[in-house]
Amino acid sequence: MSKTILLAKRPEGLPKLSDFKIDDEITPELAVGEILLHTKYVSVDPYLRGRMNDVKSYIPPFELGQPMASGTVAEVVVSKNEAFQKGDFISGILPWKEKMVSNGEGLLKVDQNRAPLSAYLGILGMTGLTAYLGLTEIGKPKKGETLVVSGAAGAVGSVVGQIGKILGMRVVGVAGTEEKIALLKNEFGFDEAINYKTTENMAAALKTACPDGVDVYFDNVGGSISDAVLFSINKFARIVCCGAISVYNNTKLPQSMSVQTFLVRNSALMQGFIVFDYADKYPDAIQQLSNWLVEEKLKSTETVREGFENIPQAFLDLFDGKNKGKMVIKTDS
Ligand SMILES: NC(=O)c1ccc[n+]([C@@H]2O[C@H](COP(=O)([O-])OP(=O)(O)OC[C@H]3O[C@@H](n4cnc5c(N)ncnc54)[C@H](OP(=O)(O)O)[C@@H]3O)[C@@H](O)[C@H]2O)c1
């Protein structure tokens, strides 16, 4: 027997623990060509919230009564597939199950001698790819320019800001606690950081923090924080719309500012970014991120929770800002 976590109810607004159900299941026998996986690390990500709604998006919704799924690192414990050996570790988007059978499709082998296993869910996984490709492909950063990052102490944001510094930019982060502000400035080398929860006038604070205006805005949160950045954008600014966590739990359409006048006045570009659209660039991006890690130019920060059954709570905690860097769950299986 092993445990699985199902979507029990579609959330109304902020998800609750009762929207999930932990179930026992019998792991099926292995057929030829299959492998038995034991889950080691699970990633929780804000975008999973969108998949809990029954709406069409760039990735299909989760089905009611079926397992949730996300980035996972697992160990091959039995193999009847020549491409995998017992003791291999793999990563992939996999269902929330302690143990599972797979035919190996869509799985990537990962090397724990090269980096800790959890890094393949963070800085050497979707997080790092999102940060690097979003910033370079849409942000088109240039040395000496000013970069503003929201959700700056989170998984993607903390990497975006560090890459901005590597590329010679002035980097200003926006985050929600004083501890995170200190982390951004002291650990990640941000030039300035603003606590959006204690700052009354975000537009004014951003103007002060960005005396030369904003050339690139990497937006992880949307909503009023992002509206405030528009007052400081420069001519030909690039706005990378990566995520909008501040409105993911809204039950009504958010009342946002009209962005067109800001974009027209500044000949600015605002573009949505989905990491999966850049799959052909993953190998080069991972190589670059690995090099920076080895050179110690890039730091990887994680918030690690323990225990398979704590995956839903860790997911809920993302909306409460309880993570610094990448939120991962170390399962005990
Ligand atoms: N487009 C893509 O391909 C792609 C890929 C990966 C991620 N994303 C998006 O990128 C964003 C960051 O993802 P992540 O994995 O790095 O998550 P994360 O930043 O590690 O975690 C979420 C963080 O968001 C902040 N937050 C929560 N509610 C907020 C609110 N109402 N207003 C402002 N900030 C709030 C919290 O930090 P504070 O303490 O600072 O509030 C929290 O720690 C998300 O929007 C996600 O959906 C997009």
Coordinates of C-alpha atoms and ligand atoms in Angstrom, one line a residue:
M1 CA 0.0 0.0 0.0
S2 CA 1.1 3.6 -0.5
K3 CA -0.5 7.0 -0.2
T4 CA -1.7 9.3 -2.9
I5 CA -3.2 12.9 -2.7
L6 CA -6.3 13.6 -4.7
L7 CA -8.2 16.8 -5.6
A8 CA -11.3 16.3 -3.5
K9 CA -13.0 19.7 -4.3
R10 CA -12.4 22.6 -6.6
P11 CA -11.4 25.5 -4.3
E12 CA -13.5 28.7 -3.9
G13 CA -10.9 31.5 -3.5
L14 CA -8.0 30.5 -1.3
P15 CA -7.6 26.7 -1.3
K16 CA -8.1 24.8 2.0
L17 CA -6.8 21.5 3.3
S18 CA -10.3 20.0 2.8
D19 CA -9.9 20.5 -0.9
F20 CA -7.5 17.6 -0.9
K21 CA -7.9 13.9 0.2
I22 CA -5.2 11.5 1.2
D23 CA -6.0 8.0 0.1
D24 CA -4.3 4.6 0.3
E25 CA -3.8 2.6 -2.9
I26 CA -2.3 -0.7 -4.0
T27 CA 0.7 -0.2 -6.3
P28 CA 0.1 -2.3 -9.5
E29 CA 2.5 -5.2 -10.5
L30 CA 5.2 -4.2 -13.0
A31 CA 4.9 -5.2 -16.6
V32 CA 7.8 -5.5 -19.0
G33 CA 9.0 -2.0 -20.0
E34 CA 7.9 -0.5 -16.7
I35 CA 9.7 0.8 -13.6
L36 CA 8.7 1.2 -9.9
L37 CA 9.3 4.7 -8.5
H38 CA 9.6 5.9 -4.9
T39 CA 9.0 9.6 -4.6
K40 CA 11.8 11.5 -2.9
Y41 CA 11.1 15.2 -3.4
V42 CA 7.9 17.0 -4.6
S43 CA 7.7 20.6 -5.8
V44 CA 4.7 22.8 -5.0
D45 CA 4.1 25.7 -7.3
P46 CA 1.6 28.6 -7.5
Y47 CA 0.5 27.6 -11.0
L48 CA -1.0 24.4 -9.6
R49 CA -3.8 26.7 -8.2
G50 CA -4.9 27.4 -11.8
R51 CA -5.1 23.7 -12.6
M52 CA -7.5 23.2 -9.6
N53 CA -10.1 25.3 -11.5
D54 CA -12.1 23.7 -14.3
V55 CA -11.0 26.1 -16.9
K56 CA -9.1 25.9 -20.2
S57 CA -5.5 27.1 -19.9
Y58 CA -2.1 26.3 -21.3
I59 CA -2.1 23.1 -19.3
P60 CA -5.3 21.0 -18.6
P61 CA -7.1 21.2 -15.2
F62 CA -6.8 18.4 -12.6
E63 CA -9.7 16.1 -12.5
L64 CA -11.8 15.8 -9.4
G65 CA -11.1 12.6 -7.4
Q66 CA -7.8 12.1 -9.3
P67 CA -4.2 12.7 -8.0
M68 CA -2.7 16.2 -8.1
A69 CA 0.6 16.3 -9.9
S70 CA 3.7 18.4 -10.0
G71 CA 7.5 18.3 -10.4
T72 CA 8.9 15.3 -8.6
V73 CA 12.2 13.6 -8.1
A74 CA 11.9 9.8 -7.6
E75 CA 14.2 6.8 -7.2
V76 CA 13.9 3.8 -9.5
V77 CA 13.5 0.9 -7.0
V78 CA 12.7 -1.9 -9.5
S79 CA 13.2 -1.8 -13.3
K80 CA 11.9 -3.9 -16.1
N81 CA 12.8 -1.2 -18.6
E82 CA 16.3 -1.3 -20.2
A83 CA 16.6 2.5 -20.1
F84 CA 16.6 2.6 -16.3
Q85 CA 18.4 0.8 -13.6
K86 CA 17.6 0.2 -9.9
G87 CA 19.1 3.2 -8.0
D88 CA 18.7 5.7 -10.8
F89 CA 17.0 9.0 -9.9
I90 CA 14.6 10.7 -12.3
S91 CA 12.6 13.9 -12.5
G92 CA 9.3 14.6 -14.2
I93 CA 5.8 16.0 -13.7
L94 CA 4.3 13.1 -11.7
P95 CA 1.2 12.4 -9.7
W96 CA 1.3 12.9 -6.0
K97 CA 1.9 9.3 -5.0
E98 CA 4.4 7.8 -2.6
K99 CA 5.0 4.9 -5.0
M100 CA 4.1 4.6 -8.7
V101 CA 4.6 2.5 -11.8
S102 CA 5.8 4.3 -15.0
N103 CA 6.8 3.3 -18.5
G104 CA 9.5 5.9 -18.3
E105 CA 8.0 8.4 -20.8
G106 CA 8.7 12.0 -20.1
L107 CA 11.2 11.2 -17.3
L108 CA 14.7 12.7 -17.2
K109 CA 17.6 11.0 -15.3
V110 CA 19.2 13.3 -12.7
D111 CA 22.6 13.0 -11.1
Q112 CA 22.8 13.5 -7.3
N113 CA 26.6 13.7 -7.6
R114 CA 26.2 16.9 -9.7
A115 CA 23.7 18.7 -7.5
P116 CA 21.4 17.8 -4.5
L117 CA 18.3 16.0 -5.8
S118 CA 16.0 18.9 -4.7
A119 CA 17.9 21.3 -7.0
Y120 CA 16.4 19.5 -10.0
L121 CA 13.0 20.9 -8.9
G122 CA 14.4 24.4 -8.2
I123 CA 17.4 26.1 -9.6
L124 CA 18.2 23.3 -12.1
G125 CA 14.5 22.6 -12.9
M126 CA 11.4 24.7 -13.8
T127 CA 12.3 27.5 -11.4
G128 CA 15.8 28.2 -12.8
L129 CA 14.6 27.8 -16.4
T130 CA 11.7 30.2 -15.8
A131 CA 14.0 32.8 -14.3
Y132 CA 16.7 32.5 -16.9
L133 CA 14.6 32.2 -20.0
G134 CA 11.9 34.7 -18.9
L135 CA 14.6 37.3 -18.2
T136 CA 16.8 36.7 -21.2
E137 CA 14.2 35.9 -23.9
I138 CA 11.7 38.6 -23.0
G139 CA 13.5 40.9 -20.6
K140 CA 16.5 41.2 -22.9
P141 CA 18.7 42.6 -20.1
K142 CA 21.5 45.0 -20.7
K143 CA 24.4 45.9 -18.4
G144 CA 23.7 49.1 -16.5
E145 CA 19.9 48.8 -16.8
T146 CA 17.5 48.7 -13.9
L147 CA 15.6 45.5 -13.2
V148 CA 12.6 45.3 -10.8
V149 CA 11.5 41.8 -9.6
S150 CA 8.3 41.1 -7.7
G151 CA 7.9 37.9 -5.6
A152 CA 11.6 38.6 -5.3
A153 CA 12.4 36.2 -2.4
G154 CA 10.5 33.3 -3.9
A155 CA 11.8 30.5 -6.1
V156 CA 11.8 32.3 -9.4
G157 CA 12.3 35.8 -8.2
S158 CA 15.4 35.1 -6.1
V159 CA 17.0 33.6 -9.2
V160 CA 15.9 36.4 -11.5
G161 CA 17.5 39.0 -9.3
Q162 CA 20.7 37.1 -8.9
I163 CA 21.0 36.7 -12.7
G164 CA 20.3 40.4 -13.1
K165 CA 23.3 41.1 -10.8
I166 CA 25.5 38.7 -12.7
L167 CA 24.6 40.5 -16.0
G168 CA 25.5 43.9 -14.4
M169 CA 22.1 45.4 -13.7
R170 CA 20.8 47.5 -10.9
V171 CA 18.3 45.1 -9.2
V172 CA 15.4 46.1 -7.0
G173 CA 13.2 43.4 -5.3
V174 CA 9.7 43.5 -3.9
A175 CA 8.8 41.0 -1.1
G176 CA 6.5 40.6 1.9
T177 CA 8.6 40.4 5.1
E178 CA 11.6 42.2 6.6
E179 CA 13.4 38.9 6.9
K180 CA 13.0 38.5 3.1
I181 CA 14.1 42.1 2.5
A182 CA 17.3 41.4 4.5
L183 CA 17.8 38.1 2.5
L184 CA 17.6 39.9 -0.8
K185 CA 20.1 42.6 0.1
N186 CA 22.5 40.6 2.2
E187 CA 22.5 37.1 0.6
F188 CA 21.4 37.7 -3.0
G189 CA 23.1 41.1 -3.6
F190 CA 20.0 43.1 -4.6
D191 CA 20.7 46.8 -4.6
E192 CA 17.4 47.7 -3.0
A193 CA 14.4 45.8 -1.7
I194 CA 10.9 47.1 -0.8
N195 CA 8.5 45.4 1.6
Y196 CA 5.1 45.8 -0.1
K197 CA 3.2 44.9 3.1
T198 CA 4.6 47.9 5.0
T199 CA 5.0 50.4 2.2
E200 CA 2.0 52.7 1.8
N201 CA 2.9 54.3 -1.5
M202 CA 4.6 51.6 -3.7
A203 CA 4.8 53.9 -6.8
A204 CA 6.7 56.5 -4.7
A205 CA 9.0 53.8 -3.1
L206 CA 9.8 52.4 -6.5
K207 CA 10.7 55.8 -7.9
T208 CA 13.1 56.3 -5.0
A209 CA 14.6 52.9 -5.4
C210 CA 15.0 53.3 -9.2
P211 CA 16.4 56.8 -9.8
D212 CA 17.1 56.0 -13.4
G213 CA 13.7 54.4 -14.0
V214 CA 12.8 50.8 -14.7
D215 CA 14.1 49.1 -17.9
V216 CA 12.9 45.5 -17.1
Y217 CA 10.1 44.4 -14.8
F218 CA 9.9 40.7 -14.1
D219 CA 6.4 40.3 -12.8
N220 CA 5.6 37.3 -10.6
V221 CA 2.6 38.7 -8.7
G222 CA 0.4 41.0 -10.9
G223 CA -2.1 43.3 -9.2
S224 CA -1.4 46.6 -7.5
I225 CA 2.3 46.0 -7.1
S226 CA 2.7 45.7 -10.8
D227 CA 0.5 48.7 -11.4
A228 CA 2.8 50.7 -9.3
V229 CA 5.9 49.7 -11.4
L230 CA 4.3 51.2 -14.5
F231 CA 4.8 54.8 -13.1
S232 CA 8.6 54.3 -13.4
I233 CA 9.0 52.4 -16.7
N234 CA 11.5 53.9 -19.2
K235 CA 11.2 54.2 -22.9
F236 CA 11.5 50.7 -24.5
A237 CA 11.0 49.0 -21.1
R238 CA 10.3 45.2 -21.2
I239 CA 7.7 43.7 -18.8
V240 CA 7.9 40.0 -18.4
C241 CA 4.5 38.7 -17.3
C242 CA 5.6 35.4 -15.6
G243 CA 2.9 35.0 -12.9
A244 CA 0.1 36.8 -11.0
I245 CA -0.1 35.1 -7.7
S246 CA -1.8 38.1 -6.1
V247 CA -5.0 37.3 -8.1
Y248 CA -4.9 33.5 -8.4
N249 CA -7.4 33.2 -5.6
N250 CA -9.8 36.0 -6.7
T251 CA -13.3 34.9 -7.2
K252 CA -14.2 38.1 -9.2
L253 CA -12.2 39.7 -12.0
P254 CA -9.5 42.0 -10.5
Q255 CA -9.9 45.8 -10.9
S256 CA -6.6 46.6 -12.6
M257 CA -5.3 49.8 -14.0
S258 CA -5.4 50.4 -17.7
V259 CA -1.9 49.7 -18.9
Q260 CA -2.1 51.0 -22.4
T261 CA -1.2 54.6 -21.9
F262 CA 1.9 53.6 -19.9
L263 CA 3.0 51.2 -22.7
V264 CA 2.3 53.6 -25.6
R265 CA 3.9 56.6 -23.8
N266 CA 7.1 54.5 -23.3
S267 CA 7.1 52.3 -26.4
A268 CA 7.2 49.5 -23.9
L269 CA 6.7 45.8 -24.4
M270 CA 4.5 43.7 -22.1
Q271 CA 4.6 40.0 -22.9
G272 CA 3.3 36.8 -21.3
F273 CA 5.8 34.1 -20.6
I274 CA 5.2 30.3 -20.3
V275 CA 8.4 28.4 -19.8
F276 CA 7.1 25.3 -21.7
D277 CA 7.2 27.4 -24.9
Y278 CA 11.0 27.5 -24.7
A279 CA 11.7 23.8 -24.4
D280 CA 14.3 23.8 -27.2
K281 CA 16.4 26.2 -25.1
Y282 CA 16.4 24.1 -21.9
P283 CA 19.7 22.3 -22.4
D284 CA 21.7 25.6 -22.9
A285 CA 19.9 27.3 -20.1
I286 CA 20.6 24.4 -17.6
Q287 CA 24.2 24.5 -18.7
Q288 CA 24.5 28.2 -18.0
L289 CA 22.7 27.9 -14.6
S290 CA 25.0 24.9 -13.6
N291 CA 28.1 26.9 -14.6
W292 CA 27.0 29.9 -12.4
L293 CA 26.2 27.5 -9.5
V294 CA 29.7 25.9 -9.8
E295 CA 31.3 29.3 -10.0
E296 CA 29.3 30.3 -6.9
K297 CA 27.8 33.3 -8.7
L298 CA 24.3 31.9 -8.1
K299 CA 22.9 30.7 -4.8
S300 CA 20.1 28.2 -4.4
T301 CA 17.7 28.7 -1.5
E302 CA 15.0 26.2 -0.5
T303 CA 12.3 25.9 2.1
V304 CA 12.2 22.1 2.7
R305 CA 9.1 20.6 4.4
E306 CA 9.1 16.9 5.5
G307 CA 6.5 14.2 4.9
F308 CA 4.4 13.2 1.9
E309 CA 1.1 14.1 3.7
N310 CA 2.3 17.7 4.2
I311 CA 2.4 18.5 0.5
P312 CA -1.0 20.3 0.6
Q313 CA -0.1 22.5 3.5
A314 CA 3.2 23.4 1.9
F315 CA 1.2 24.4 -1.2
L316 CA -1.2 26.5 0.8
D317 CA 1.7 28.2 2.5
L318 CA 2.9 29.7 -0.8
F319 CA -0.1 32.0 -0.7
D320 CA 0.9 33.1 2.8
G321 CA 4.5 33.8 1.8
K322 CA 5.9 31.2 4.2
N323 CA 8.7 30.1 1.8
K324 CA 12.0 31.6 1.1
G325 CA 13.3 30.4 -2.3
K326 CA 11.9 27.1 -3.7
M327 CA 9.3 25.3 -1.6
V328 CA 9.9 21.5 -1.8
I329 CA 8.7 18.5 0.2
K330 CA 11.1 15.8 1.2
T331 CA 8.9 12.7 1.4
D332 CA 9.9 9.8 3.6
S333 CA 9.4 7.0 1.2
Ligands
LIG1 N1 5.0 31.4 -16.6 C1 5.7 30.3 -16.2 O1 6.1 29.5 -17.0 C2 5.9 30.2 -14.7 C3 6.8 29.1 -14.3 C4 7.0 29.1 -12.9 C5 6.4 30.0 -12.0 N2 5.6 31.0 -12.6 C6 4.9 32.0 -11.7 O2 5.9 32.7 -11.1 C7 5.5 33.2 -9.9 C8 6.5 32.8 -8.8 O3 6.5 31.3 -8.7 P1 7.4 30.6 -7.7 O4 7.3 29.2 -8.0 O5 8.7 31.3 -7.7 O6 6.6 30.9 -6.3 P2 7.3 31.6 -5.0 O7 7.6 33.0 -5.4 O8 8.4 30.7 -4.5 O9 6.1 31.5 -3.9 C9 5.1 32.4 -3.9 C10 5.4 33.8 -3.2 O10 4.5 34.7 -3.7 C11 4.4 35.7 -2.8 N3 2.9 36.1 -2.6 C12 1.9 35.3 -2.2 N4 0.8 36.0 -2.2 C13 1.1 37.2 -2.7 C14 0.3 38.4 -3.0 N5 -1.0 38.4 -2.7 N6 1.0 39.5 -3.4 C15 2.3 39.5 -3.7 N7 3.1 38.4 -3.4 C16 2.5 37.3 -3.0 C17 4.9 35.2 -1.4 O11 6.0 35.9 -1.0 P3 5.9 37.3 -0.2 O12 6.2 37.0 1.2 O13 6.9 38.2 -0.8 O14 4.5 37.8 -0.3 C18 5.3 33.7 -1.7 O15 6.4 33.3 -1.1 C19 4.1 32.7 -9.7 O16 3.2 33.6 -10.0 C20 4.0 31.5 -10.6 O17 2.8 31.2 -11.0 C21 5.3 31.0 -13.9

